[in-house]
PDB file of C-alpha atoms and ligand atoms in Angstrom:
ATOM      1  CA  MET A   1      83.462  61.795  55.590  1.00 93.00           C
ATOM      2  CA  LYS A   2      79.817  62.805  55.163  1.00 97.00           C
ATOM      3  CA  THR A   3      77.640  59.917  53.989  1.00 98.00           C
ATOM      4  CA  GLU A   4      74.480  60.300  51.908  1.00 98.00           C
ATOM      5  CA  ILE A   5      71.546  58.054  51.038  1.00 98.00           C
ATOM      6  CA  LEU A   6      69.767  58.695  47.736  1.00 99.00           C
ATOM      7  CA  PRO A   7      66.418  57.045  46.953  1.00 99.00           C
ATOM      8  CA  SER A   8      66.075  56.482  43.195  1.00 99.00           C
ATOM      9  CA  LEU A   9      62.866  57.872  41.721  1.00 98.00           C
ATOM     10  CA  LEU A  10      62.923  55.138  39.086  1.00 98.00           C
ATOM     11  CA  ALA A  11      61.409  52.822  41.703  1.00 98.00           C
ATOM     12  CA  ALA A  12      58.584  55.205  42.652  1.00 98.00           C
ATOM     13  CA  ASP A  13      54.892  54.621  41.968  1.00 98.00           C
ATOM     14  CA  TYR A  14      54.359  56.663  38.798  1.00 98.00           C
ATOM     15  CA  GLY A  15      50.691  57.062  39.640  1.00 98.00           C
ATOM     16  CA  HIS A  16      51.735  58.986  42.753  1.00 98.00           C
ATOM     17  CA  LEU A  17      55.010  60.624  41.758  1.00 98.00           C
ATOM     18  CA  ALA A  18      54.568  63.790  43.811  1.00 98.00           C
ATOM     19  CA  ASP A  19      53.759  61.786  46.949  1.00 98.00           C
ATOM     20  CA  ASP A  20      56.740  59.530  46.351  1.00 98.00           C
ATOM     21  CA  ILE A  21      59.117  62.492  45.905  1.00 98.00           C
ATOM     22  CA  LEU A  22      57.881  63.861  49.245  1.00 98.00           C
ATOM     23  CA  ARG A  23      58.115  60.435  50.878  1.00 98.00           C
ATOM     24  CA  ALA A  24      61.795  60.261  49.916  1.00 98.00           C
ATOM     25  CA  GLN A  25      62.426  63.755  51.237  1.00 98.00           C
ATOM     26  CA  ALA A  26      60.639  62.991  54.522  1.00 98.00           C
ATOM     27  CA  SER A  27      62.703  59.815  54.962  1.00 98.00           C
ATOM     28  CA  GLY A  28      65.771  61.839  55.926  1.00 98.00           C
ATOM     29  CA  ALA A  29      67.610  60.948  52.720  1.00 98.00           C
ATOM     30  CA  GLU A  30      70.019  63.669  51.628  1.00 98.00           C
ATOM     31  CA  ALA A  31      69.133  63.759  47.925  1.00 99.00           C
ATOM     32  CA  LEU A  32      66.930  62.284  45.228  1.00 99.00           C
ATOM     33  CA  HIS A  33      68.555  60.241  42.449  1.00 99.00           C
ATOM     34  CA  ILE A  34      66.772  60.819  39.121  1.00 99.00           C
ATOM     35  CA  ASP A  35      67.558  58.331  36.325  1.00 98.00           C
ATOM     36  CA  ILE A  36      67.363  59.610  32.764  1.00 98.00           C
ATOM     37  CA  MET A  37      67.617  56.963  30.040  1.00 98.00           C
ATOM     38  CA  ASP A  38      68.287  57.110  26.333  1.00 97.00           C
ATOM     39  CA  PRO A  39      67.374  53.826  24.606  1.00 98.00           C
ATOM     40  CA  THR A  40      70.502  53.990  22.429  1.00 97.00           C
ATOM     41  CA  PHE A  41      72.604  53.811  25.605  1.00 98.00           C
ATOM     42  CA  VAL A  42      70.558  51.448  27.785  1.00 98.00           C
ATOM     43  CA  PRO A  43      67.735  49.065  26.823  1.00 98.00           C
ATOM     44  CA  ASN A  44      65.001  51.163  28.442  1.00 98.00           C
ATOM     45  CA  MET A  45      63.479  54.656  28.708  1.00 98.00           C
ATOM     46  CA  SER A  46      62.497  56.646  31.762  1.00 98.00           C
ATOM     47  CA  PHE A  47      62.185  60.386  32.453  1.00 97.00           C
ATOM     48  CA  GLY A  48      63.036  63.677  30.763  1.00 98.00           C
ATOM     49  CA  PRO A  49      63.717  67.229  31.997  1.00 98.00           C
ATOM     50  CA  ASP A  50      60.039  67.808  32.870  1.00 98.00           C
ATOM     51  CA  ILE A  51      60.256  65.216  35.638  1.00 98.00           C
ATOM     52  CA  VAL A  52      63.322  66.977  37.067  1.00 99.00           C
ATOM     53  CA  ALA A  53      61.290  70.205  37.008  1.00 99.00           C
ATOM     54  CA  LEU A  54      58.431  68.381  38.745  1.00 98.00           C
ATOM     55  CA  CYS A  55      60.826  67.309  41.518  1.00 99.00           C
ATOM     56  CA  ARG A  56      61.921  70.930  41.961  1.00 99.00           C
ATOM     57  CA  LYS A  57      58.307  72.104  42.077  1.00 98.00           C
ATOM     58  CA  VAL A  58      57.153  69.448  44.546  1.00 98.00           C
ATOM     59  CA  ALA A  59      60.192  69.519  46.846  1.00 99.00           C
ATOM     60  CA  PRO A  60      62.295  72.618  46.097  1.00 98.00           C
ATOM     61  CA  ASP A  61      64.757  71.938  48.945  1.00 98.00           C
ATOM     62  CA  PHE A  62      65.366  68.274  48.162  1.00 99.00           C
ATOM     63  CA  TYR A  63      68.685  68.016  46.323  1.00 99.00           C
ATOM     64  CA  ARG A  64      68.407  66.679  42.758  1.00 99.00           C
ATOM     65  CA  ASN A  65      71.115  64.262  41.619  1.00 99.00           C
ATOM     66  CA  VAL A  66      70.549  63.573  37.919  1.00 99.00           C
ATOM     67  CA  HIS A  67      72.053  60.473  36.290  1.00 99.00           C
ATOM     68  CA  LEU A  68      72.193  60.803  32.494  1.00 99.00           C
ATOM     69  CA  MET A  69      72.398  57.332  30.952  1.00 98.00           C
ATOM     70  CA  MET A  70      72.743  58.868  27.517  1.00 98.00           C
ATOM     71  CA  ASN A  71      74.997  58.556  24.499  1.00 98.00           C
ATOM     72  CA  ARG A  72      74.900  62.292  23.823  1.00 98.00           C
ATOM     73  CA  PRO A  73      74.441  63.987  27.199  1.00 98.00           C
ATOM     74  CA  ASP A  74      76.114  67.048  25.659  1.00 98.00           C
ATOM     75  CA  LEU A  75      72.901  67.770  23.734  1.00 98.00           C
ATOM     76  CA  TYR A  76      70.791  67.952  26.918  1.00 98.00           C
ATOM     77  CA  LEU A  77      72.965  69.514  29.624  1.00 98.00           C
ATOM     78  CA  GLU A  78      71.326  72.943  29.354  1.00 98.00           C
ATOM     79  CA  ALA A  79      67.844  71.424  29.447  1.00 98.00           C
ATOM     80  CA  PHE A  80      68.554  69.451  32.617  1.00 99.00           C
ATOM     81  CA  ALA A  81      70.336  72.338  34.339  1.00 99.00           C
ATOM     82  CA  LYS A  82      67.409  74.602  33.485  1.00 98.00           C
ATOM     83  CA  ALA A  83      64.962  72.020  34.843  1.00 99.00           C
ATOM     84  CA  GLY A  84      66.718  72.064  38.215  1.00 99.00           C
ATOM     85  CA  ALA A  85      69.432  69.398  38.164  1.00 99.00           C
ATOM     86  CA  GLN A  86      72.004  70.174  40.867  1.00 99.00           C
ATOM     87  CA  THR A  87      74.517  67.405  40.219  1.00 99.00           C
ATOM     88  CA  ILE A  88      74.721  66.058  36.660  1.00 99.00           C
ATOM     89  CA  GLN A  89      76.328  62.642  36.183  1.00 99.00           C
ATOM     90  CA  ILE A  90      77.563  61.638  32.722  1.00 98.00           C
ATOM     91  CA  HIS A  91      78.985  58.303  31.627  1.00 98.00           C
ATOM     92  CA  ILE A  92      82.573  57.830  30.559  1.00 98.00           C
ATOM     93  CA  GLU A  93      81.171  55.435  27.908  1.00 98.00           C
ATOM     94  CA  ALA A  94      79.128  58.270  26.307  1.00 98.00           C
ATOM     95  CA  ASP A  95      79.891  59.541  22.856  1.00 98.00           C
ATOM     96  CA  CYS A  96      81.189  63.010  23.717  1.00 98.00           C
ATOM     97  CA  ASP A  97      84.319  64.785  24.962  1.00 98.00           C
ATOM     98  CA  LEU A  98      84.133  64.301  28.718  1.00 98.00           C
ATOM     99  CA  HIS A  99      86.684  67.004  29.525  1.00 98.00           C
ATOM    100  CA  VAL A 100      84.597  69.552  27.645  1.00 98.00           C
ATOM    101  CA  GLU A 101      81.237  68.414  29.005  1.00 98.00           C
ATOM    102  CA  LEU A 102      82.333  68.182  32.645  1.00 98.00           C
ATOM    103  CA  LYS A 103      83.525  71.780  32.371  1.00 98.00           C
ATOM    104  CA  ARG A 104      80.190  72.789  30.821  1.00 98.00           C
ATOM    105  CA  ILE A 105      78.251  71.156  33.654  1.00 99.00           C
ATOM    106  CA  ARG A 106      80.153  73.309  36.141  1.00 98.00           C
ATOM    107  CA  ALA A 107      79.714  76.404  33.985  1.00 98.00           C
ATOM    108  CA  LEU A 108      75.958  75.745  34.136  1.00 98.00           C
ATOM    109  CA  GLY A 109      76.179  76.013  37.924  1.00 98.00           C
ATOM    110  CA  CYS A 110      75.889  72.270  38.672  1.00 99.00           C
ATOM    111  CA  LYS A 111      78.240  69.783  40.278  1.00 99.00           C
ATOM    112  CA  ALA A 112      79.861  67.481  37.733  1.00 99.00           C
ATOM    113  CA  ALA A 113      80.153  63.719  38.084  1.00 99.00           C
ATOM    114  CA  VAL A 114      81.509  60.925  35.933  1.00 98.00           C
ATOM    115  CA  VAL A 115      79.930  57.435  35.866  1.00 98.00           C
ATOM    116  CA  LEU A 116      81.533  54.084  35.158  1.00 98.00           C
ATOM    117  CA  ASN A 117      79.705  50.971  33.927  1.00 98.00           C
ATOM    118  CA  PRO A 118      80.519  47.560  35.470  1.00 98.00           C
ATOM    119  CA  GLU A 119      82.579  46.374  32.498  1.00 98.00           C
ATOM    120  CA  THR A 120      84.648  49.571  32.220  1.00 98.00           C
ATOM    121  CA  PRO A 121      88.074  49.564  33.909  1.00 98.00           C
ATOM    122  CA  VAL A 122      88.339  52.217  36.612  1.00 98.00           C
ATOM    123  CA  GLU A 123      91.793  53.443  35.634  1.00 98.00           C
ATOM    124  CA  ILE A 124      90.400  55.297  32.640  1.00 98.00           C
ATOM    125  CA  LEU A 125      88.805  57.751  35.080  1.00 98.00           C
ATOM    126  CA  TYR A 126      92.223  58.968  36.173  1.00 97.00           C
ATOM    127  CA  PRO A 127      92.532  61.920  33.729  1.00 98.00           C
ATOM    128  CA  TYR A 128      89.145  63.243  34.883  1.00 98.00           C
ATOM    129  CA  LEU A 129      89.559  63.035  38.649  1.00 98.00           C
ATOM    130  CA  ASP A 130      90.513  66.686  39.076  1.00 98.00           C
ATOM    131  CA  GLU A 131      87.551  67.787  36.937  1.00 98.00           C
ATOM    132  CA  VAL A 132      84.749  66.130  38.893  1.00 98.00           C
ATOM    133  CA  ASP A 133      82.935  66.691  42.185  1.00 98.00           C
ATOM    134  CA  GLU A 134      81.861  63.055  42.367  1.00 98.00           C
ATOM    135  CA  ALA A 135      82.514  59.667  40.781  1.00 98.00           C
ATOM    136  CA  LEU A 136      79.728  57.100  40.402  1.00 99.00           C
ATOM    137  CA  VAL A 137      80.565  53.411  40.220  1.00 99.00           C
ATOM    138  CA  MET A 138      77.658  51.426  38.746  1.00 99.00           C
ATOM    139  CA  THR A 139      77.047  48.241  40.718  1.00 99.00           C
ATOM    140  CA  VAL A 140      74.526  46.908  38.163  1.00 98.00           C
ATOM    141  CA  HIS A 141      74.328  47.168  34.393  1.00 98.00           C
ATOM    142  CA  PRO A 142      72.362  50.380  33.892  1.00 98.00           C
ATOM    143  CA  GLY A 143      68.854  50.291  32.469  1.00 98.00           C
ATOM    144  CA  TYR A 144      66.656  48.775  35.156  1.00 98.00           C
ATOM    145  CA  GLY A 145      65.991  48.972  38.859  1.00 98.00           C
ATOM    146  CA  GLY A 146      65.729  45.904  41.037  1.00 98.00           C
ATOM    147  CA  GLN A 147      68.841  44.094  39.787  1.00 98.00           C
ATOM    148  CA  LYS A 148      71.373  42.189  41.856  1.00 98.00           C
ATOM    149  CA  PHE A 149      74.354  44.109  43.273  1.00 99.00           C
ATOM    150  CA  ILE A 150      77.626  43.240  41.506  1.00 98.00           C
ATOM    151  CA  ALA A 151      80.131  43.053  44.374  1.00 98.00           C
ATOM    152  CA  GLU A 152      83.005  42.645  41.889  1.00 98.00           C
ATOM    153  CA  CYS A 153      82.684  46.408  41.209  1.00 98.00           C
ATOM    154  CA  LEU A 154      83.750  47.334  44.750  1.00 98.00           C
ATOM    155  CA  PRO A 155      87.536  47.232  44.158  1.00 98.00           C
ATOM    156  CA  LYS A 156      86.942  50.162  41.779  1.00 98.00           C
ATOM    157  CA  VAL A 157      85.566  52.148  44.703  1.00 99.00           C
ATOM    158  CA  THR A 158      88.618  51.282  46.773  1.00 98.00           C
ATOM    159  CA  TRP A 159      90.942  52.315  43.934  1.00 98.00           C
ATOM    160  CA  LEU A 160      89.159  55.654  43.584  1.00 98.00           C
ATOM    161  CA  ARG A 161      89.258  56.288  47.328  1.00 98.00           C
ATOM    162  CA  ALA A 162      93.017  55.640  47.330  1.00 98.00           C
ATOM    163  CA  GLN A 163      93.462  58.186  44.509  1.00 98.00           C
ATOM    164  CA  ARG A 164      91.218  60.865  46.016  1.00 98.00           C
ATOM    165  CA  PRO A 165      90.594  60.658  49.780  1.00 98.00           C
ATOM    166  CA  ALA A 166      88.152  63.606  49.745  1.00 98.00           C
ATOM    167  CA  LEU A 167      86.150  62.873  46.578  1.00 98.00           C
ATOM    168  CA  ASP A 168      82.461  61.985  46.779  1.00 98.00           C
ATOM    169  CA  ILE A 169      82.192  58.382  45.591  1.00 99.00           C
ATOM    170  CA  MET A 170      78.739  56.957  44.908  1.00 99.00           C
ATOM    171  CA  ILE A 171      77.466  53.474  44.150  1.00 99.00           C
ATOM    172  CA  ASP A 172      74.273  52.854  42.173  1.00 99.00           C
ATOM    173  CA  GLY A 173      72.423  49.597  41.670  1.00 99.00           C
ATOM    174  CA  GLY A 174      71.286  46.877  44.031  1.00 99.00           C
ATOM    175  CA  GLY A 175      71.782  49.023  47.136  1.00 98.00           C
ATOM    176  CA  ASN A 176      70.171  47.564  50.285  1.00 98.00           C
ATOM    177  CA  ALA A 177      70.863  46.841  53.966  1.00 98.00           C
ATOM    178  CA  GLU A 178      73.413  44.131  53.089  1.00 98.00           C
ATOM    179  CA  THR A 179      75.217  45.737  50.151  1.00 98.00           C
ATOM    180  CA  ILE A 180      75.456  49.391  51.235  1.00 98.00           C
ATOM    181  CA  PRO A 181      77.641  48.586  54.280  1.00 98.00           C
ATOM    182  CA  LEU A 182      79.953  46.623  51.931  1.00 98.00           C
ATOM    183  CA  ALA A 183      80.223  49.633  49.613  1.00 98.00           C
ATOM    184  CA  TYR A 184      80.884  51.878  52.614  1.00 98.00           C
ATOM    185  CA  LYS A 185      83.720  49.616  53.758  1.00 98.00           C
ATOM    186  CA  ALA A 186      85.137  49.687  50.227  1.00 98.00           C
ATOM    187  CA  GLY A 187      85.304  53.490  50.427  1.00 98.00           C
ATOM    188  CA  ALA A 188      82.034  54.869  49.031  1.00 98.00           C
ATOM    189  CA  ASN A 189      80.224  57.675  50.867  1.00 98.00           C
ATOM    190  CA  GLN A 190      77.067  58.115  48.741  1.00 99.00           C
ATOM    191  CA  PHE A 191      74.578  55.300  48.222  1.00 99.00           C
ATOM    192  CA  VAL A 192      71.659  55.031  45.810  1.00 99.00           C
ATOM    193  CA  ALA A 193      68.819  52.690  46.730  1.00 98.00           C
ATOM    194  CA  GLY A 194      65.754  52.460  44.514  1.00 98.00           C
ATOM    195  CA  SER A 195      63.612  49.368  44.831  1.00 98.00           C
ATOM    196  CA  TYR A 196      64.881  48.597  48.348  1.00 98.00           C
ATOM    197  CA  LEU A 197      63.716  51.947  49.755  1.00 99.00           C
ATOM    198  CA  TYR A 198      60.525  52.408  47.745  1.00 98.00           C
ATOM    199  CA  LYS A 199      59.204  48.990  48.694  1.00 98.00           C
ATOM    200  CA  GLN A 200      59.449  49.860  52.398  1.00 98.00           C
ATOM    201  CA  ALA A 201      56.228  50.654  54.245  1.00 97.00           C
ATOM    202  CA  ASP A 202      58.332  52.960  56.455  1.00 98.00           C
ATOM    203  CA  MET A 203      61.051  54.514  54.299  1.00 98.00           C
ATOM    204  CA  LYS A 204      62.202  56.737  57.140  1.00 98.00           C
ATOM    205  CA  ALA A 205      62.956  53.754  59.391  1.00 98.00           C
ATOM    206  CA  ALA A 206      64.868  52.080  56.556  1.00 98.00           C
ATOM    207  CA  VAL A 207      66.959  55.203  55.868  1.00 98.00           C
ATOM    208  CA  THR A 208      67.656  55.607  59.591  1.00 98.00           C
ATOM    209  CA  ALA A 209      68.773  51.972  59.805  1.00 98.00           C
ATOM    210  CA  LEU A 210      70.975  52.320  56.715  1.00 98.00           C
ATOM    211  CA  LYS A 211      72.648  55.368  58.223  1.00 98.00           C
ATOM    212  CA  ALA A 212      73.213  53.549  61.506  1.00 98.00           C
ATOM    213  CA  SER A 213      74.933  50.741  59.596  1.00 97.00           C
ATOM    214  CA  LEU A 214      77.550  53.131  58.165  1.00 97.00           C
ATOM    215  CA  SER A 215      80.321  53.231  60.731  1.00 84.00           C
TER     216      SER A 215
HETATM  217  C1  DX5 B   1      69.906  51.674  36.980  1.00 81.30           C
HETATM  218  C2  DX5 B   1      69.735  53.041  37.626  1.00 81.30           C
HETATM  219  C3  DX5 B   1      69.677  52.969  39.085  1.00 81.30           C
HETATM  220  C4  DX5 B   1      68.437  52.267  39.608  1.00 81.30           C
HETATM  221  C5  DX5 B   1      68.774  51.636  40.925  1.00 81.30           C
HETATM  222  O1  DX5 B   1      69.891  51.848  35.620  1.00 81.30           O
HETATM  223  O2  DX5 B   1      70.823  53.885  37.265  1.00 81.30           O
HETATM  224  O3  DX5 B   1      69.764  54.267  39.676  1.00 81.30           O
HETATM  225  O4  DX5 B   1      67.355  53.148  39.803  1.00 81.30           O
HETATM  226  O5  DX5 B   1      67.706  50.843  41.325  1.00 81.30           O
HETATM  227  P1  DX5 B   1      67.894  49.677  42.395  1.00 81.30           P
HETATM  228  O6  DX5 B   1      68.357  50.366  43.652  1.00 81.30           O
HETATM  229  O7  DX5 B   1      66.533  49.101  42.477  1.00 81.30           O
HETATM  230  O8  DX5 B   1      68.925  48.745  41.858  1.00 81.30           O
HETATM  231 ZN1   ZN B   2      71.074  55.748  38.496  1.00 81.30          ZN
END
């Protein structure tokens, strides 16, 4: 199954955002992970649709994977699709009808993904598995980059892989050279890495090494 590495823009240098978008693209990573935060859902704030539009402007061919850590993603789906989101990820813990909103994401021309927080049991994803292009298992509590990988979340990945052998399954949080191979063995095929990749002097070498470790 095709594997993908996704640098998370949250860990970029905000004084040099355009350069750091291009650095991620030049690293050989398949897509950029863009974290959108609503402070009623996580204890932090980050970017809005204008930053997604900036990514499209700076690197039009670099795939934009947009993670909405929001209580009411339903209110912003159009705005993010219009700004250039290509996959939109919404949380199962959000305060909206997931069946309806996943369908709307696809109707907007984007891929639809559902996200699961560490404390949420994976089985509740079951009714949505035929309505998504991707499932994202959080391996940290969302809100901040640079946290420690929660390995206890990996059995959720394995459960999902057993249910859907061909589904894209992503992990997000604490991804690095030690933890990404563990997630791969558990059954994930898409891997976010924020602080680990952005702190590298040579991001391309780090992405190449991560890819080599996935087999
Ligand atoms: C956490 C975000 C993650 C974060 C990952 O709230 O959803 O995407 O950027 O950062 P690292 O890889 O540093 O844990
Ligand atoms: Zn994220």
